[in-house]
Amino acid sequence: MASKGRVQGASGQYPLVQNVTVTQGGTANLTCRVEYNDNTSLQWSNPAQQTLFFGDKKALRDNRIELVRASSSELTISISDVSLSDEGMYTCSLFTMPVRTAKAYLTVLGVPEKPEINGLKKPAVEGDYITLTCITQGSKPAADLRWFRNEKEVKGAKEVNAEGKTFKVQSSLQLHVDRNDDGVAYTCRVDHVALALAPQQATEVLEVQYAPRVEIIHSLEVPQEGQYLKLECVSKGNPSPDPVMWTKDGVELPDLDRMIVDGRELTFTSLNKTDNGTYRCEASNHLGRSSAEYVLYVYDPNALGQHGTDHALIGGVVAVVVFVTLCLIIVLGRYLARHKGTYLTNEAKGADDAPDADTAIINAEGNHAHAEEKKEYFI
């Protein structure tokens, strides 16, 4: 994998090279070119200044190093199965007078190892505190570690330590586990430039044991005599709390001919009044015990219909009473408003010539009496 580094040298009798980046275990091609060469020899040397090739002549006995192309204007060699020790500055020399050189840096990427997840308890118990640790070694530069709870990313605490030319990277994730973690997949993924096309990852699935929780589901909202009723005891726990226990009013079920227990279900083939009572479902495992209750009241179908009619009649009567009351309030309000206006008008008439409020009221009463006399006169 080559990267476009800075071109060194210039046109004419100067060698031209490029920096190269390769993944550990890969193959690096080092190319040196020169323009307008007059058959002067080219040479590649390693970081230890050992000659690798002089023209087309191999100088160092290393089976990994091979000649790719040799001409008057180019010398290209390859290094296969590159290791971290191959990293460094390589020199291309053009043997003119004086000798002219160009340097290319070979960068070797350390491939991180497949990650490992440690610290998992199998099984864990609800309420436990556990720490998951993901570790990868051999990366260069240091890799990045990311945690996922199923498909959702969660944040861990990262730590990086150098080990020679490579790095050991670890990330910790602290969990307070509950029943919602049962069956959840926790994945640690390694992101690194050397793994661009195939990121490494490790996954662990949590198993969490927890005490049961119980609820009762019933098939009828209003049970009536003669009907079929099914009660289902839904119990969730790990380990599975199986079987469950049914009781009525704190004792064993009284009539097993009509009350059929099948696993978690209690079925009444034909309800009657004797079935009234409190039914209890109980489930347990080694972590705890849980129960739920259902109070059964069996209704008489005929009485239930009559009660419905009575309720409708009462509702109609209440509606009529409310309507009449509102009408009376409106009429009374209008009457009071009219008489209040008449009183204020008479008082104002008496106040025209009165020196004080008491005289004004007397005058108003006098005017009223006078009006009555006038009324009788005209009649």
Short mmCIF file of C-alpha atoms in Angstrom, two decimals:
data_model
loop_
_atom_site.label_atom_id
_atom_site.label_comp_id
_atom_site.label_asym_id
_atom_site.label_seq_id
_atom_site.Cartn_x
_atom_site.Cartn_y
_atom_site.Cartn_z
CA MET A 1 0.00 0.00 0.00
CA ALA A 2 1.77 3.13 -1.22
CA SER A 3 1.16 6.69 -0.10
CA LYS A 4 2.02 9.74 -2.14
CA GLY A 5 4.85 11.23 -0.17
CA ARG A 6 6.89 14.30 -1.01
CA VAL A 7 8.76 13.98 -4.25
CA GLN A 8 12.44 14.60 -3.61
CA GLY A 9 15.10 15.69 -6.05
CA ALA A 10 14.72 17.66 -9.26
CA SER A 11 14.70 17.13 -13.03
CA GLY A 12 17.89 16.26 -14.78
CA GLN A 13 20.65 14.36 -13.05
CA TYR A 14 18.75 14.01 -9.77
CA PRO A 15 16.99 10.83 -8.49
CA LEU A 16 13.25 11.05 -7.79
CA VAL A 17 11.58 8.87 -5.08
CA GLN A 18 8.35 8.64 -3.03
CA ASN A 19 7.61 7.67 0.55
CA VAL A 20 5.86 4.32 0.91
CA THR A 21 3.40 2.96 3.52
CA VAL A 22 2.73 -0.77 3.74
CA THR A 23 0.90 -3.07 6.12
CA GLN A 24 2.93 -5.55 8.13
CA GLY A 25 3.24 -8.75 6.09
CA GLY A 26 2.61 -6.94 2.82
CA THR A 27 4.93 -6.01 -0.06
CA ALA A 28 6.65 -2.64 -0.48
CA ASN A 29 7.82 -1.38 -3.90
CA LEU A 30 10.60 1.22 -3.84
CA THR A 31 11.07 3.14 -7.12
CA CYS A 32 13.87 5.50 -8.02
CA ARG A 33 13.79 7.41 -11.34
CA VAL A 34 16.11 9.85 -13.06
CA GLU A 35 15.63 12.00 -16.18
CA TYR A 36 18.25 12.51 -18.91
CA ASN A 37 20.52 9.81 -17.47
CA ASP A 38 23.77 9.16 -19.29
CA ASN A 39 23.96 5.51 -18.19
CA THR A 40 25.07 6.40 -14.69
CA SER A 41 24.26 3.62 -12.19
CA LEU A 42 21.45 3.77 -9.58
CA GLN A 43 21.61 2.13 -6.16
CA TRP A 44 19.13 1.37 -3.32
CA SER A 45 20.34 1.18 0.31
CA ASN A 46 18.44 0.24 3.47
CA PRO A 47 18.26 2.27 6.75
CA ALA A 48 21.45 0.52 7.93
CA GLN A 49 23.17 1.87 4.79
CA GLN A 50 23.54 -1.65 3.38
CA THR A 51 23.35 -1.79 -0.40
CA LEU A 52 20.35 -3.74 -1.61
CA PHE A 53 20.76 -3.41 -5.39
CA PHE A 54 23.41 -1.70 -7.50
CA GLY A 55 21.82 -1.43 -10.92
CA ASP A 56 20.50 -4.91 -11.64
CA LYS A 57 23.03 -6.55 -9.33
CA LYS A 58 21.71 -7.81 -5.95
CA ALA A 59 24.07 -6.93 -3.13
CA LEU A 60 22.29 -8.18 0.01
CA ARG A 61 21.30 -11.79 0.48
CA ASP A 62 17.69 -11.47 1.55
CA ASN A 63 15.20 -13.65 -0.28
CA ARG A 64 12.44 -11.13 0.42
CA ILE A 65 14.14 -8.45 -1.70
CA GLU A 66 13.78 -8.74 -5.47
CA LEU A 67 14.44 -6.70 -8.55
CA VAL A 68 11.34 -5.40 -10.33
CA ARG A 69 12.85 -3.14 -13.01
CA ALA A 70 16.35 -1.89 -13.82
CA SER A 71 17.19 0.56 -16.63
CA SER A 72 19.24 3.64 -17.21
CA SER A 73 16.39 5.79 -15.88
CA GLU A 74 14.73 3.58 -13.21
CA LEU A 75 15.55 1.16 -10.43
CA THR A 76 12.56 -0.48 -8.73
CA ILE A 77 12.88 -3.17 -6.07
CA SER A 78 10.31 -4.99 -3.89
CA ILE A 79 10.44 -6.14 -0.27
CA SER A 80 7.91 -8.87 0.51
CA ASP A 81 6.60 -10.03 3.90
CA VAL A 82 7.51 -6.67 5.37
CA SER A 83 8.12 -6.57 9.13
CA LEU A 84 8.25 -3.69 11.56
CA SER A 85 12.07 -3.89 11.53
CA ASP A 86 12.05 -2.94 7.83
CA GLU A 87 10.67 0.51 8.66
CA GLY A 88 13.02 3.43 8.12
CA MET A 89 14.72 5.72 5.62
CA TYR A 90 15.84 4.14 2.33
CA THR A 91 18.34 5.92 0.05
CA CYS A 92 18.54 6.00 -3.73
CA SER A 93 21.97 7.10 -5.02
CA LEU A 94 22.93 8.31 -8.48
CA PHE A 95 26.65 7.83 -8.98
CA THR A 96 27.56 11.08 -10.67
CA MET A 97 30.35 13.36 -9.58
CA PRO A 98 29.43 14.26 -6.92
CA VAL A 99 27.00 11.47 -5.94
CA ARG A 100 23.41 12.66 -5.71
CA THR A 101 20.88 11.01 -3.40
CA ALA A 102 17.16 11.01 -2.55
CA LYS A 103 15.55 9.48 0.50
CA ALA A 104 12.20 7.66 0.83
CA TYR A 105 10.69 6.69 4.16
CA LEU A 106 9.11 3.23 4.44
CA THR A 107 6.30 3.20 7.04
CA VAL A 108 5.11 -0.20 8.27
CA LEU A 109 1.66 -0.44 9.87
CA GLY A 110 1.36 -2.90 12.74
CA VAL A 111 -1.83 -4.98 12.34
CA PRO A 112 -3.77 -5.27 15.61
CA GLU A 113 -4.55 -8.75 16.84
CA LYS A 114 -8.10 -10.04 17.15
CA PRO A 115 -9.53 -8.56 20.37
CA GLU A 116 -10.39 -10.59 23.44
CA ILE A 117 -13.12 -9.83 25.99
CA ASN A 118 -12.37 -10.73 29.60
CA GLY A 119 -14.26 -10.41 32.88
CA LEU A 120 -17.57 -12.00 31.82
CA LYS A 121 -19.40 -14.05 34.43
CA LYS A 122 -21.50 -16.92 33.09
CA PRO A 123 -24.10 -16.68 34.32
CA ALA A 124 -24.31 -13.29 36.00
CA VAL A 125 -26.96 -12.57 38.64
CA GLU A 126 -29.27 -9.56 38.53
CA GLY A 127 -27.73 -6.77 40.59
CA ASP A 128 -24.11 -7.84 39.98
CA TYR A 129 -21.45 -5.30 39.07
CA ILE A 130 -19.13 -6.63 36.37
CA THR A 131 -16.36 -5.09 34.28
CA LEU A 132 -15.78 -6.22 30.70
CA THR A 133 -12.26 -5.63 29.38
CA CYS A 134 -11.36 -5.73 25.69
CA ILE A 135 -7.66 -6.09 24.75
CA THR A 136 -5.82 -5.94 21.42
CA GLN A 137 -2.05 -6.01 20.84
CA GLY A 138 0.38 -5.36 18.00
CA SER A 139 -1.15 -2.21 16.54
CA LYS A 140 0.95 0.61 15.07
CA PRO A 141 -0.19 3.32 15.37
CA ALA A 142 -2.37 2.60 18.41
CA ALA A 143 -5.77 1.13 17.49
CA ASP A 144 -9.13 2.45 18.62
CA LEU A 145 -11.59 0.24 20.53
CA ARG A 146 -15.36 0.74 20.42
CA TRP A 147 -18.11 -0.99 22.42
CA PHE A 148 -21.61 -1.87 21.20
CA ARG A 149 -24.63 -3.09 23.20
CA ASN A 150 -26.40 -5.03 20.49
CA GLU A 151 -26.28 -2.43 17.69
CA LYS A 152 -26.04 0.69 19.88
CA GLU A 153 -22.62 2.14 20.71
CA VAL A 154 -21.72 2.60 24.39
CA LYS A 155 -18.66 4.35 25.80
CA GLY A 156 -15.81 2.54 27.52
CA ALA A 157 -12.61 3.69 29.27
CA LYS A 158 -9.55 3.37 26.98
CA GLU A 159 -5.94 2.75 27.98
CA VAL A 160 -2.86 2.64 25.65
CA ASN A 161 0.56 1.16 26.48
CA ALA A 162 3.64 0.98 24.24
CA GLU A 163 5.26 -2.42 23.71
CA GLY A 164 8.36 -1.80 21.65
CA LYS A 165 7.29 -0.44 18.26
CA THR A 166 3.66 -1.49 18.73
CA PHE A 167 0.89 -0.71 21.22
CA LYS A 168 -1.32 -2.67 23.57
CA VAL A 169 -4.77 -1.09 23.76
CA GLN A 170 -7.51 -2.01 26.20
CA SER A 171 -10.96 -0.63 26.95
CA SER A 172 -13.11 -1.33 30.01
CA LEU A 173 -16.89 -1.26 30.28
CA GLN A 174 -18.57 -1.30 33.69
CA LEU A 175 -22.05 -2.83 33.97
CA HIS A 176 -24.68 -3.05 36.70
CA VAL A 177 -26.57 -5.94 35.19
CA ASP A 178 -30.31 -6.49 35.43
CA ARG A 179 -32.86 -8.74 33.72
CA ASN A 180 -32.85 -6.49 30.65
CA ASP A 181 -29.24 -7.54 29.99
CA ASP A 182 -30.17 -11.21 29.66
CA GLY A 183 -29.38 -12.29 26.09
CA VAL A 184 -27.75 -8.96 25.16
CA ALA A 185 -24.69 -9.11 22.89
CA TYR A 186 -21.73 -6.91 23.87
CA THR A 187 -19.27 -6.38 21.00
CA CYS A 188 -15.77 -4.89 21.09
CA ARG A 189 -14.58 -3.66 17.69
CA VAL A 190 -11.05 -2.66 16.67
CA ASP A 191 -10.74 0.28 14.27
CA HIS A 192 -7.36 0.73 12.58
CA VAL A 193 -5.97 2.01 9.30
CA ALA A 194 -4.57 -1.46 8.58
CA LEU A 195 -8.06 -2.95 8.96
CA ALA A 196 -9.97 -0.52 6.77
CA LEU A 197 -11.70 -3.27 4.80
CA ALA A 198 -12.12 -5.88 7.55
CA PRO A 199 -12.34 -4.55 11.13
CA GLN A 200 -11.64 -7.08 13.88
CA GLN A 201 -14.22 -7.67 16.62
CA ALA A 202 -15.21 -9.98 19.45
CA THR A 203 -18.70 -10.55 20.88
CA GLU A 204 -19.95 -11.99 24.16
CA VAL A 205 -23.60 -12.66 25.01
CA LEU A 206 -24.63 -12.06 28.62
CA GLU A 207 -26.72 -14.56 30.53
CA VAL A 208 -28.37 -12.99 33.57
CA GLN A 209 -30.28 -15.00 36.14
CA TYR A 210 -33.08 -13.26 38.03
CA ALA A 211 -36.01 -13.98 40.33
CA PRO A 212 -39.43 -14.46 38.69
CA ARG A 213 -42.14 -11.86 38.22
CA VAL A 214 -45.74 -13.02 37.84
CA GLU A 215 -48.97 -11.57 36.44
CA ILE A 216 -52.38 -13.11 35.66
CA ILE A 217 -54.11 -12.55 32.32
CA HIS A 218 -57.85 -13.27 32.15
CA SER A 219 -59.98 -13.96 29.07
CA LEU A 220 -63.19 -12.20 30.28
CA GLU A 221 -63.74 -8.66 31.52
CA VAL A 222 -67.17 -9.42 33.06
CA PRO A 223 -67.42 -13.15 33.90
CA GLN A 224 -70.98 -14.51 33.86
CA GLU A 225 -72.57 -17.75 34.90
CA GLY A 226 -72.19 -20.52 32.34
CA GLN A 227 -69.29 -18.86 30.51
CA TYR A 228 -65.83 -20.30 29.75
CA LEU A 229 -62.97 -18.51 31.56
CA LYS A 230 -59.23 -18.93 31.17
CA LEU A 231 -56.65 -17.50 33.60
CA GLU A 232 -53.04 -17.54 32.40
CA CYS A 233 -50.16 -17.19 34.84
CA VAL A 234 -47.39 -15.35 32.97
CA SER A 235 -44.13 -15.81 34.87
CA LYS A 236 -40.75 -14.52 33.71
CA GLY A 237 -37.54 -15.58 35.39
CA ASN A 238 -34.17 -17.17 34.76
CA PRO A 239 -33.98 -20.08 35.41
CA SER A 240 -37.54 -20.57 34.20
CA PRO A 241 -39.96 -20.83 37.16
CA ASP A 242 -41.77 -23.94 35.99
CA PRO A 243 -44.22 -25.27 37.10
CA VAL A 244 -46.51 -22.69 38.75
CA MET A 245 -48.91 -23.28 41.65
CA TRP A 246 -52.62 -22.29 41.70
CA THR A 247 -54.68 -21.85 44.89
CA LYS A 248 -58.11 -20.46 45.78
CA ASP A 249 -58.57 -18.39 48.94
CA GLY A 250 -55.26 -19.72 50.26
CA VAL A 251 -56.05 -23.44 49.83
CA GLU A 252 -55.98 -26.02 47.05
CA LEU A 253 -58.45 -25.74 44.18
CA PRO A 254 -61.79 -27.28 45.29
CA ASP A 255 -63.34 -28.57 42.05
CA LEU A 256 -60.83 -30.09 39.68
CA ASP A 257 -63.58 -31.42 37.42
CA ARG A 258 -64.54 -27.91 36.24
CA MET A 259 -61.24 -26.20 37.10
CA ILE A 260 -58.60 -27.60 34.77
CA VAL A 261 -54.93 -26.82 35.38
CA ASP A 262 -52.76 -27.20 32.29
CA GLY A 263 -49.23 -25.92 32.83
CA ARG A 264 -49.58 -22.19 33.51
CA GLU A 265 -53.29 -22.02 32.63
CA LEU A 266 -56.33 -22.40 34.87
CA THR A 267 -59.57 -23.00 32.91
CA PHE A 268 -63.20 -22.87 34.11
CA THR A 269 -65.41 -24.84 31.72
CA SER A 270 -68.68 -23.36 33.05
CA LEU A 271 -68.69 -20.60 35.66
CA ASN A 272 -71.11 -20.49 38.59
CA LYS A 273 -71.43 -18.52 41.84
CA THR A 274 -69.43 -21.10 43.81
CA ASP A 275 -66.35 -20.08 41.81
CA ASN A 276 -66.27 -16.63 43.45
CA GLY A 277 -63.03 -16.05 45.34
CA THR A 278 -59.40 -14.97 45.16
CA TYR A 279 -57.18 -17.05 42.90
CA ARG A 280 -53.45 -16.95 43.43
CA CYS A 281 -50.66 -17.97 41.08
CA GLU A 282 -47.17 -18.52 42.52
CA ALA A 283 -43.84 -19.18 40.79
CA SER A 284 -40.32 -19.58 42.15
CA ASN A 285 -36.73 -20.39 41.28
CA HIS A 286 -33.56 -20.56 43.38
CA LEU A 287 -33.31 -16.73 43.36
CA GLY A 288 -36.76 -15.92 44.71
CA ARG A 289 -40.52 -16.29 44.66
CA SER A 290 -43.32 -14.19 43.16
CA SER A 291 -47.12 -14.34 43.08
CA ALA A 292 -50.16 -12.57 41.64
CA GLU A 293 -53.86 -12.61 42.56
CA TYR A 294 -57.11 -12.39 40.61
CA VAL A 295 -60.45 -11.77 42.36
CA LEU A 296 -63.22 -13.61 40.54
CA TYR A 297 -66.86 -12.49 40.84
CA VAL A 298 -69.35 -14.36 38.69
CA TYR A 299 -72.34 -12.22 37.57
CA ASP A 300 -75.93 -13.33 36.96
CA PRO A 301 -76.57 -12.56 33.24
CA ASN A 302 -80.23 -11.56 33.89
CA ALA A 303 -79.45 -9.26 36.80
CA LEU A 304 -76.59 -7.72 34.84
CA GLY A 305 -79.03 -6.77 32.00
CA GLN A 306 -81.62 -5.27 34.44
CA HIS A 307 -78.94 -3.23 36.13
CA GLY A 308 -77.99 -1.89 32.76
CA THR A 309 -81.58 -0.70 32.12
CA ASP A 310 -81.81 0.92 35.57
CA HIS A 311 -78.55 2.76 35.01
CA ALA A 312 -79.79 4.15 31.70
CA LEU A 313 -83.08 5.35 33.30
CA ILE A 314 -81.28 7.06 36.16
CA GLY A 315 -78.93 8.75 33.73
CA GLY A 316 -81.87 10.16 31.74
CA VAL A 317 -83.59 11.55 34.86
CA VAL A 318 -80.37 13.24 36.01
CA ALA A 319 -79.96 14.90 32.60
CA VAL A 320 -83.53 16.34 32.71
CA VAL A 321 -83.05 17.71 36.24
CA VAL A 322 -79.81 19.43 35.26
CA PHE A 323 -81.47 21.03 32.20
CA VAL A 324 -84.44 22.39 34.19
CA THR A 325 -82.13 23.81 36.86
CA LEU A 326 -80.10 25.70 34.28
CA CYS A 327 -83.27 27.20 32.77
CA LEU A 328 -84.47 28.46 36.20
CA ILE A 329 -81.08 30.06 36.89
CA ILE A 330 -81.21 31.96 33.57
CA VAL A 331 -84.80 33.28 34.13
CA LEU A 332 -84.06 34.36 37.71
CA GLY A 333 -80.92 36.16 36.61
CA ARG A 334 -82.78 38.18 33.96
CA TYR A 335 -85.56 39.13 36.46
CA LEU A 336 -83.09 40.41 39.05
CA ALA A 337 -81.17 42.40 36.45
CA ARG A 338 -84.36 44.20 35.25
CA HIS A 339 -85.53 45.27 38.77
CA LYS A 340 -82.10 46.41 39.75
CA GLY A 341 -82.13 48.80 36.76
CA THR A 342 -85.54 50.24 37.74
CA TYR A 343 -84.39 50.93 41.30
CA LEU A 344 -81.28 52.72 40.11
CA THR A 345 -83.35 54.90 37.74
CA ASN A 346 -85.79 56.03 40.48
CA GLU A 347 -82.98 56.77 42.87
CA ALA A 348 -81.33 58.93 40.22
CA LYS A 349 -84.54 60.91 39.73
CA GLY A 350 -84.76 61.65 43.48
CA ALA A 351 -81.16 62.77 43.59
CA ASP A 352 -81.58 65.65 41.16
CA ASP A 353 -82.73 68.18 43.81
CA ALA A 354 -81.58 66.41 47.00
CA PRO A 355 -78.79 67.82 49.15
CA ASP A 356 -77.77 64.31 50.41
CA ALA A 357 -78.30 60.57 49.77
CA ASP A 358 -81.09 60.11 52.39
CA THR A 359 -83.14 62.93 50.89
CA ALA A 360 -82.60 61.45 47.44
CA ILE A 361 -84.08 58.12 48.52
CA ILE A 362 -87.10 59.85 50.12
CA ASN A 363 -87.61 61.89 47.00
CA ALA A 364 -87.42 58.74 44.90
CA GLU A 365 -90.10 57.10 47.05
CA GLY A 366 -92.25 60.19 46.76
CA ASN A 367 -91.90 60.18 43.03
CA HIS A 368 -92.90 56.54 43.01
CA ALA A 369 -96.02 57.27 45.09
CA HIS A 370 -96.85 60.17 42.84
CA ALA A 371 -96.55 57.94 39.84
CA GLU A 372 -98.95 55.50 41.43
CA GLU A 373 -101.45 58.33 42.07
CA LYS A 374 -101.16 59.43 38.51
CA LYS A 375 -101.70 55.89 37.41
CA GLU A 376 -104.91 55.61 39.48
CA TYR A 377 -106.12 58.93 38.17
CA PHE A 378 -105.87 57.92 34.55
CA ILE A 379 -107.59 54.64 35.26
#
